[in-house]
Tab-separated table of C-alpha atoms in Angstrom:
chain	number	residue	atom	x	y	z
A	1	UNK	CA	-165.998	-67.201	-132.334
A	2	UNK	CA	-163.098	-66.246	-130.206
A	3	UNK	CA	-160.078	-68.891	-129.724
A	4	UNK	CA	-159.602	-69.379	-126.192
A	5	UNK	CA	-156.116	-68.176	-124.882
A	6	UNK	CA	-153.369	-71.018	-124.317
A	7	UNK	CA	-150.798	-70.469	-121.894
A	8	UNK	CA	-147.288	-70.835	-123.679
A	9	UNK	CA	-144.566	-72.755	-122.632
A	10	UNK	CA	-140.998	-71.529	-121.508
A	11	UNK	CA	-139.854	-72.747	-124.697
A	12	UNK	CA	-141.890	-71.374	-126.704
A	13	UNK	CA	-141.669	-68.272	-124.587
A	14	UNK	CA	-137.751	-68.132	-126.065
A	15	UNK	CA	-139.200	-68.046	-129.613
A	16	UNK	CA	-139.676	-64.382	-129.702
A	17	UNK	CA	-136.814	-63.669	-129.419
A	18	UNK	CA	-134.618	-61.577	-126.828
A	19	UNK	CA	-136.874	-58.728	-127.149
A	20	UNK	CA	-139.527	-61.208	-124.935
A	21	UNK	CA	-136.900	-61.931	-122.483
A	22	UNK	CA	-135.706	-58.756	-122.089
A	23	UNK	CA	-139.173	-57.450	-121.217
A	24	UNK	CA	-140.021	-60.356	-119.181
A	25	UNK	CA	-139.210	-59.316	-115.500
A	26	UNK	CA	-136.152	-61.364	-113.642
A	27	UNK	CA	-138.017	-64.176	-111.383
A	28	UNK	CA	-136.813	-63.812	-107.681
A	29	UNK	CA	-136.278	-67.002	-105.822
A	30	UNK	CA	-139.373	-67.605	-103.210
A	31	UNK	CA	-138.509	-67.098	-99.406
A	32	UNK	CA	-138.807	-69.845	-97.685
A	33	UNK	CA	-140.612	-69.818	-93.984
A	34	UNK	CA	-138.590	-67.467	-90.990
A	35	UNK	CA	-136.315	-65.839	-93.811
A	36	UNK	CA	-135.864	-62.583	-94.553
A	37	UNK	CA	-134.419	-60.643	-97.521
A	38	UNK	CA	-131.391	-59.036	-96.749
A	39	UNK	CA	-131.079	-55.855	-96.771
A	40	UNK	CA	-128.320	-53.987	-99.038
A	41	UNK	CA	-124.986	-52.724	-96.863
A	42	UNK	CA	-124.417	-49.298	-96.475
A	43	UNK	CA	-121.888	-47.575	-98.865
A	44	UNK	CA	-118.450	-46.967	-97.172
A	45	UNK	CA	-117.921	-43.606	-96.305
A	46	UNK	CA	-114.128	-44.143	-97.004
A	47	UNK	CA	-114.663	-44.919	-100.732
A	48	UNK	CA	-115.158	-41.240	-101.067
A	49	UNK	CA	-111.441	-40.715	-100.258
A	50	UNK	CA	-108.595	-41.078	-102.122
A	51	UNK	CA	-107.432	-44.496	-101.727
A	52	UNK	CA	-104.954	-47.402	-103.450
A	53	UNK	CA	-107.355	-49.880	-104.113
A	54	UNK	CA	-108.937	-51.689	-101.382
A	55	UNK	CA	-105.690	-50.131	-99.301
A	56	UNK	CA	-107.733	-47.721	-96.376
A	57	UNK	CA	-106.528	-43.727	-97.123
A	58	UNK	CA	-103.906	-42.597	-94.913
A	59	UNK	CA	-104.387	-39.994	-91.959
A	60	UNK	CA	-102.406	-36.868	-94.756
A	61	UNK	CA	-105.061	-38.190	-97.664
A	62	UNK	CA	-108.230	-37.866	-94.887
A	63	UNK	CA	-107.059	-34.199	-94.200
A	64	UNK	CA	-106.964	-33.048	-97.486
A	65	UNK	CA	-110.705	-34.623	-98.200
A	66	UNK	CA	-111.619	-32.845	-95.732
A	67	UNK	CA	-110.125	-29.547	-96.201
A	68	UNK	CA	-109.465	-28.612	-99.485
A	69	UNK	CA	-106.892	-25.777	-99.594
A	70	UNK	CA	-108.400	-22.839	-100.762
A	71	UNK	CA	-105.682	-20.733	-102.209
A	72	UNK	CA	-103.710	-21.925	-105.749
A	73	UNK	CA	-100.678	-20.583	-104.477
A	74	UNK	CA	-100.383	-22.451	-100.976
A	75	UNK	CA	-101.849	-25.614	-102.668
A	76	UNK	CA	-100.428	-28.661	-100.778
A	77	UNK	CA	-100.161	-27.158	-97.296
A	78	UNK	CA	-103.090	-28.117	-95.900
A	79	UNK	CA	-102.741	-31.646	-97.203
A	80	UNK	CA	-101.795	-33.191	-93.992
A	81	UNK	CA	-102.287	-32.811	-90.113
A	82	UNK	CA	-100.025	-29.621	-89.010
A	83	UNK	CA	-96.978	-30.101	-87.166
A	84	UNK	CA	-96.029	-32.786	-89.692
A	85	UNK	CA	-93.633	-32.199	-92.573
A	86	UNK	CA	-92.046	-28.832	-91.590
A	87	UNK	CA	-89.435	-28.666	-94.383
A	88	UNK	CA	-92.300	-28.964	-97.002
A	89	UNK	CA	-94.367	-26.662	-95.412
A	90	UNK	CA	-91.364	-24.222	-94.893
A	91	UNK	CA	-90.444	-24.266	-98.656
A	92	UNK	CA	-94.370	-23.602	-99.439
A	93	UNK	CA	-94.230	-20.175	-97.334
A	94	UNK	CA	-91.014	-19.542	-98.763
A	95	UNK	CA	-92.016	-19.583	-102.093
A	96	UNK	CA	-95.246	-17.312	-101.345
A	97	UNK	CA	-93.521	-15.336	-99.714
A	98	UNK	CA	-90.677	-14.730	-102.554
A	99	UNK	CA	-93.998	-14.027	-105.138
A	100	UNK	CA	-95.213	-11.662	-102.853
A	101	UNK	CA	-91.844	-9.967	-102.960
A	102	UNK	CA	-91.397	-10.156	-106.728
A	103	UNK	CA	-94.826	-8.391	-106.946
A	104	UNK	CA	-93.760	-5.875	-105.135
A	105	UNK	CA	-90.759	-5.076	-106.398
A	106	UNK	CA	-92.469	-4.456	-109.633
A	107	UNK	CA	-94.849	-2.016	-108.232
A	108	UNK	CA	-92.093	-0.125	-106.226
A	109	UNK	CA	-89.754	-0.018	-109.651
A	110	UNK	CA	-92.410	1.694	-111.754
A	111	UNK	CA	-93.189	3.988	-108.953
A	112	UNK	CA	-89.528	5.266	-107.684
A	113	UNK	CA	-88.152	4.502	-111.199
A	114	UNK	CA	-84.304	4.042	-109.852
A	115	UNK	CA	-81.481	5.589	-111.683
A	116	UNK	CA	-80.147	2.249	-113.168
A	117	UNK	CA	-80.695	-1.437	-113.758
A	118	UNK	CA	-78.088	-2.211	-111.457
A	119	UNK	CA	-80.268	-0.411	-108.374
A	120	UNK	CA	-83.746	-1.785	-110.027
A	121	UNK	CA	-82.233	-5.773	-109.507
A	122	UNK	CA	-80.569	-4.818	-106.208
A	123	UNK	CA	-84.139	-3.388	-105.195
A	124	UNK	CA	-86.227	-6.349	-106.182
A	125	UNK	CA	-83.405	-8.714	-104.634
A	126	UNK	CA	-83.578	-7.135	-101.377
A	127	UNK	CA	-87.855	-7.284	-101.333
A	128	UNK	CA	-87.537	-10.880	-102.647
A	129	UNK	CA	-85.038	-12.288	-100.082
A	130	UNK	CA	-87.166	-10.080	-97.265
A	131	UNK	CA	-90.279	-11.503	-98.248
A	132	UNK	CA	-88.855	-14.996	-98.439
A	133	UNK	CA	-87.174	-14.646	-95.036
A	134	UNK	CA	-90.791	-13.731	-93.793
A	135	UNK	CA	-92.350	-16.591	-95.274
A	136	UNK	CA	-89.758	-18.823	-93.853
A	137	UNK	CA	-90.022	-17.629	-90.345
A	138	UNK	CA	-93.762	-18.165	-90.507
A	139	UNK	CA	-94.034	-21.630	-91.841
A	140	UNK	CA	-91.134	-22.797	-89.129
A	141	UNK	CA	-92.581	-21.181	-86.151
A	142	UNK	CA	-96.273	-22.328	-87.028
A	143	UNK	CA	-95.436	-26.024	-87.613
A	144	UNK	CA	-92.888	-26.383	-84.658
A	145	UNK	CA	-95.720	-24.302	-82.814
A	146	UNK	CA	-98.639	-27.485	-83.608
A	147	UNK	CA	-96.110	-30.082	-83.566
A	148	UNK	CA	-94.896	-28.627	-79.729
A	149	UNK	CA	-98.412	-27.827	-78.284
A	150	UNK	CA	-99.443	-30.757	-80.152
A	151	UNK	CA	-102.726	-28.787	-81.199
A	152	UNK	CA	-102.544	-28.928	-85.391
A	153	UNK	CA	-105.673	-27.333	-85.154
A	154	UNK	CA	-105.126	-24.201	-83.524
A	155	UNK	CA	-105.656	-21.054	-84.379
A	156	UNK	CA	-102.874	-19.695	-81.759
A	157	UNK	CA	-100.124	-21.541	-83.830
A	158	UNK	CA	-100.900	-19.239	-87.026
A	159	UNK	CA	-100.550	-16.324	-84.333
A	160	UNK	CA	-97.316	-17.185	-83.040
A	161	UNK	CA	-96.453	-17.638	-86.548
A	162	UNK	CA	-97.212	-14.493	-87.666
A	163	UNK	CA	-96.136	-12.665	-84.374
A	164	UNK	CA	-92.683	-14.143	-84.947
A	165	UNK	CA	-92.732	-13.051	-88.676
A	166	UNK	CA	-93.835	-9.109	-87.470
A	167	UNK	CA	-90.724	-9.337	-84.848
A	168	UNK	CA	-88.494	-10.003	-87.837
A	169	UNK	CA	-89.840	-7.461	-89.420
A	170	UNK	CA	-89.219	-5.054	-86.991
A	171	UNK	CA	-85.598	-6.324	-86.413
A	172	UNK	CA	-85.043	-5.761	-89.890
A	173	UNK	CA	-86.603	-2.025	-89.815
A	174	UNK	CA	-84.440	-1.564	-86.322
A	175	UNK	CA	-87.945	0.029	-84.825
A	176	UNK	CA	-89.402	-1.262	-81.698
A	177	UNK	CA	-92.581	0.242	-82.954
A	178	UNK	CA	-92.418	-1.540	-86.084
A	179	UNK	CA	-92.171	-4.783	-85.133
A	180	UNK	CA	-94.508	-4.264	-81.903
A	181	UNK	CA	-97.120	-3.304	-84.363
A	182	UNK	CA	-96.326	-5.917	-87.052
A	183	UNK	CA	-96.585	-9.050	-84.710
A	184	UNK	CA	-99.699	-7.694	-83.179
A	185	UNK	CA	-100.987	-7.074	-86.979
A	186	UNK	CA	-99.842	-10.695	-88.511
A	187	UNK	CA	-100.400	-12.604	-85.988
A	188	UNK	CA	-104.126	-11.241	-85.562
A	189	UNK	CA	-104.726	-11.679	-89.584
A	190	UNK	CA	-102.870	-14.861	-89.949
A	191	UNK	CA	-105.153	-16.703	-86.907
A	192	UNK	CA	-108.107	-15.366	-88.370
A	193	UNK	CA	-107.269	-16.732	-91.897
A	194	UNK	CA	-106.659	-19.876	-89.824
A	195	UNK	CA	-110.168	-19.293	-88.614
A	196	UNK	CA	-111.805	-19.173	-91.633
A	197	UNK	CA	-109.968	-21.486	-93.847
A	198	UNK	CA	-111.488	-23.915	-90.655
A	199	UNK	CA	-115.029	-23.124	-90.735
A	200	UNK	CA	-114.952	-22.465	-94.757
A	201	UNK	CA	-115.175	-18.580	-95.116
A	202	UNK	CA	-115.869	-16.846	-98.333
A	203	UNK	CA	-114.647	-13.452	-99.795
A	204	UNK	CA	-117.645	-13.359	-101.719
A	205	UNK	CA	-121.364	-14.447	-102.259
A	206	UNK	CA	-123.951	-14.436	-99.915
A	207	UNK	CA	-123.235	-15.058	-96.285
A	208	UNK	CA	-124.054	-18.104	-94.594
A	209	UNK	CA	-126.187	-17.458	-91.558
């Protein structure tokens, strides 16, 4: 004859051990007439940003969550609104722009293969302080070009920018032509680089129709 079941008692209940509890669900506490459960708050978008604490992320911080700088070697430029922080910005095209001399210098000394050291480090000094002069002349004229116009968004700064870096260029050649063609040339590949860094262009992979 089967014993008839007997409800158990909290205390008892506690018996088993915490394996019981722990598979016993958690009792919710009844609603009571005309109240409703609240519903859970959204997340805060801002969390996602890099922030002190419970400090809100400045303007610079919300700029660089939202466009990550694509390029090792210019890391850091896009990190704020432009227009702001010319010096830094300066020195970061400066310093590309003395790389991009270095590099080639080394390419021009194994092809013309000058006579001497002396001529092979007055060669790549000449290319670096160029290229460095160049880079200069582009950071300056962009950032006083968005911080002017007041649009850090525009793709016309990066062509004044390089515009003015093409008429150095063609100072420094002492060609009309040169530096005609040059600012027509930079300006036109450094607004569309401006371009796509904005609506996140690839070199490669599939494209994104």
């Amino acid at each position: 004859m089967a014993r008839p079941q007997q409800q158990l008692s909290s205390g008892e209940l506690r018996s088993f051990g915490p394996h019981r509890e722990a598979c016993s669900p958690p009792e919710e506490a009844p609603l009571g007439p005309g109240r409703l459960r609240p519903r859970p708050r959204p997340r805060d978008r801002r969390a996602a940003l890099p922030g002190r604490g419970g400090v809100a992320p400045s303007s610079r911080e919300i700029w660089a969550a939202q466009r990550p700088c694509p390029c090792g070697a210019m890391a850091g430029y896009w990190d704020g609104p432009e227009g702001e922080e010319c010096p830094r910005r300066t020195w970061l095209t400066t310093r590309v722009g003395a790389a991009a001399g270095l590099i080639g210098t080394a390419y021009r000394i194994i092809l013309l293969q000058p006579g001497s050291a002396l001529a092979a480090l007055q060669m790549a000094a000449a290319d670096c302080v160029t290229m460095a002069t160049l880079g200069a002349v582009f950071g300056v004229t962009t950032c006083l070009s968005a911080q002017i116009r007041e649009e850090p968004d525009s793709p016309l700064d990066y062509f004044i920018g390089g515009c003015a870096t093409g008429a150095v260029l063609g100072a420094r050649a002492h060609s009309y032509m040169t530096g005609t063609t040059a600012c027509v040339g930079l300006g036109v590949t450094a607004a569309l680089f401006k371009i796509g860094n904005k609506e996140g262009w690839r070199l490669t992979g599939p494209p994104k129709l």
